[in-house]
Amino acid sequence: MFSPEILAQVFIFGLANGTVIALIALGYTLVYGIVELINFAHGDVFMIGAMLALTLVGALGLTTGAPGTMLALELLGILLACMVFCAVLNVAIERFAYRPLRKAPRLAPFISAIGVSFMLVNVGLFWKGPSPRLFPHLLPSVDLVQATLGTPVSVAFTTKDLFVILLTAPLMVALHLFVGRTRLGKAMRATAQDREAAAMMGIDVNRTIALAFLLGGALAGAGGFIAGLYNNQVHFFMGFRAGLMSFTAAVLGGIGNIIGAVLGGLLIGIISSYSDFYLDPRWTQVVVFGILIVLMIFRPAGLLGESTPDRA
Amino acid sequence: MALLEVDRIHAFYGHIHAVKGVSLQVDQGEIVTLIGSNGAGKSTTLKTISGIIRPRQGRVLLAGEEISRLPPHTIVARGVGQAPEGRRIFPRMTVLENLEMGAFHRADRGDITADLERVFTLFPRLRERRTQAGGTLSGGEQQMLAIGRALMARPRILLLDEPSMGLAPVLVEQIFAIIQDINRQGTTILIVEQNALMALSVTQRGYVLQTGEVVLEGSAANLRQNELVRKAYLGESS
């Protein structure tokens, strides 16, 4: 039961799921970093991304089998469509549900976010019905360990796992470079650190905040598609659990911190995976939130959070 | 025509009627100060010029064009640069990044490099610390960074809000000497100060603000001699 093979296998599964959690966590952290709002609807934007992916897969008539260049291109097209759609959706949510409340007490936009979450959940329910829907097995599931070694081993690292990592890693690297190196990315950091001073420097604060929602939405859309492909199931309520897990990941890593969100996402994914396997999936949320509570007591700023004062 | 003209503005700071019909003007190339005690409405006046606060009445004109209905980022692009009260450095960005943010609205890459060089020449300390996070600088260095950052916008007029605040006297003198240099190099400057003595010694003209109204104006030399100013702001008892 605790053989290295099984430990490794559970780790791989957790890593793949962790990358999806990390993608969603990035959206929480970007938005919190800039407007200090817990975007409660963010997990549901991810769900909408998964639903859209399923619809597009159906519309293109993609079913199990036949890997090839054509399939790869179609999947890439769906990925981009999900990213664009969720980016626009998230920007629209900010524009109509949060921006009018920006000067209100902080509880007001949070309640508004909960409202948006309920709206999206019900859109999902109306769109795909109440029961879990099968997402076709489109990715080839060839065991790379076995293919390399030539003999069957009890650990499998499949093309599917590889695909998830290959798809998510560049998105995270791109985001990190964007925020760290580009003019607009720096404007986002400046706005996050001092909104009024940013305005005095000629930064259009409204557009910069919208940009954070745009990026977060795009990553959630990508996450929805990838989660569907990997787990082969979508459900109108999937955003709630994913949202909680990802929000926890963002807090664990240090909310507002991009590397922290990725680290938190991977950790939560791996911990959940071990908990699912060795305890029981029903205990996983208890484990995850137990860790969060302990961490918050001893390290309230999160693993990589800034605990230094903002101004000297 | 004045470069900056503030025309009978009324502005509120929260619910307080902080600025009551203030008018002032700054001509091209001038260095002018707005002095007054704490709560006189100085910073509110500056924030109204830079668009952070909307005037309830009155107008702000830059080179004859009204800017008081524009959002702050557009006002910066029109040529109003500001080193705000309390310096407001981006604490977790490097000195270099802070300066880059000052030039945010500009597209002319080559000139930005030249301006960076100019700021580093004015403030050699900033060059030494360019990779350091803004939040780790001392108060004086942060003030240098705030002024340098505002200069990076290549402003037609530079607004300085309490550049002496919280600094040791020797640093204040150093900062004001550099402010004079910047003015001599051609930048029009409006300084808001509580340290009236220092401000009046480096500027050409001044306005005295009291409870939201301009109560006195004139050449810096005349204001220094004025009895009210001497009593209220220069610390003389009679």
Short mmCIF file of C-alpha atoms in Angstrom, two decimals, chain A residues 1 241 271-288:
data_model
loop_
_atom_site.label_atom_id
_atom_site.label_comp_id
_atom_site.label_asym_id
_atom_site.label_seq_id
_atom_site.Cartn_x
_atom_site.Cartn_y
_atom_site.Cartn_z
CA MET A 1 0.00 0.00 0.00
CA ARG A 241 -15.16 22.58 -5.01
CA ILE A 271 -2.02 16.57 -0.70
CA SER A 272 -5.59 16.00 -1.96
CA SER A 273 -4.41 13.13 -4.08
CA TYR A 274 -2.74 11.37 -1.14
CA SER A 275 -5.72 12.07 1.06
CA ASP A 276 -8.12 10.73 -1.59
CA PHE A 277 -6.12 7.54 -1.88
CA TYR A 278 -4.97 6.81 1.66
CA LEU A 279 -7.83 8.26 3.68
CA ASP A 280 -11.01 8.77 1.76
CA PRO A 281 -12.09 11.40 -0.74
CA ARG A 282 -14.68 12.50 1.79
CA TRP A 283 -11.90 13.45 4.20
CA THR A 284 -9.92 15.44 1.66
CA GLN A 285 -11.55 18.79 2.26
CA VAL A 286 -11.12 18.32 5.99
CA VAL A 287 -7.43 17.68 5.44
CA VAL A 288 -7.01 20.62 3.07
#
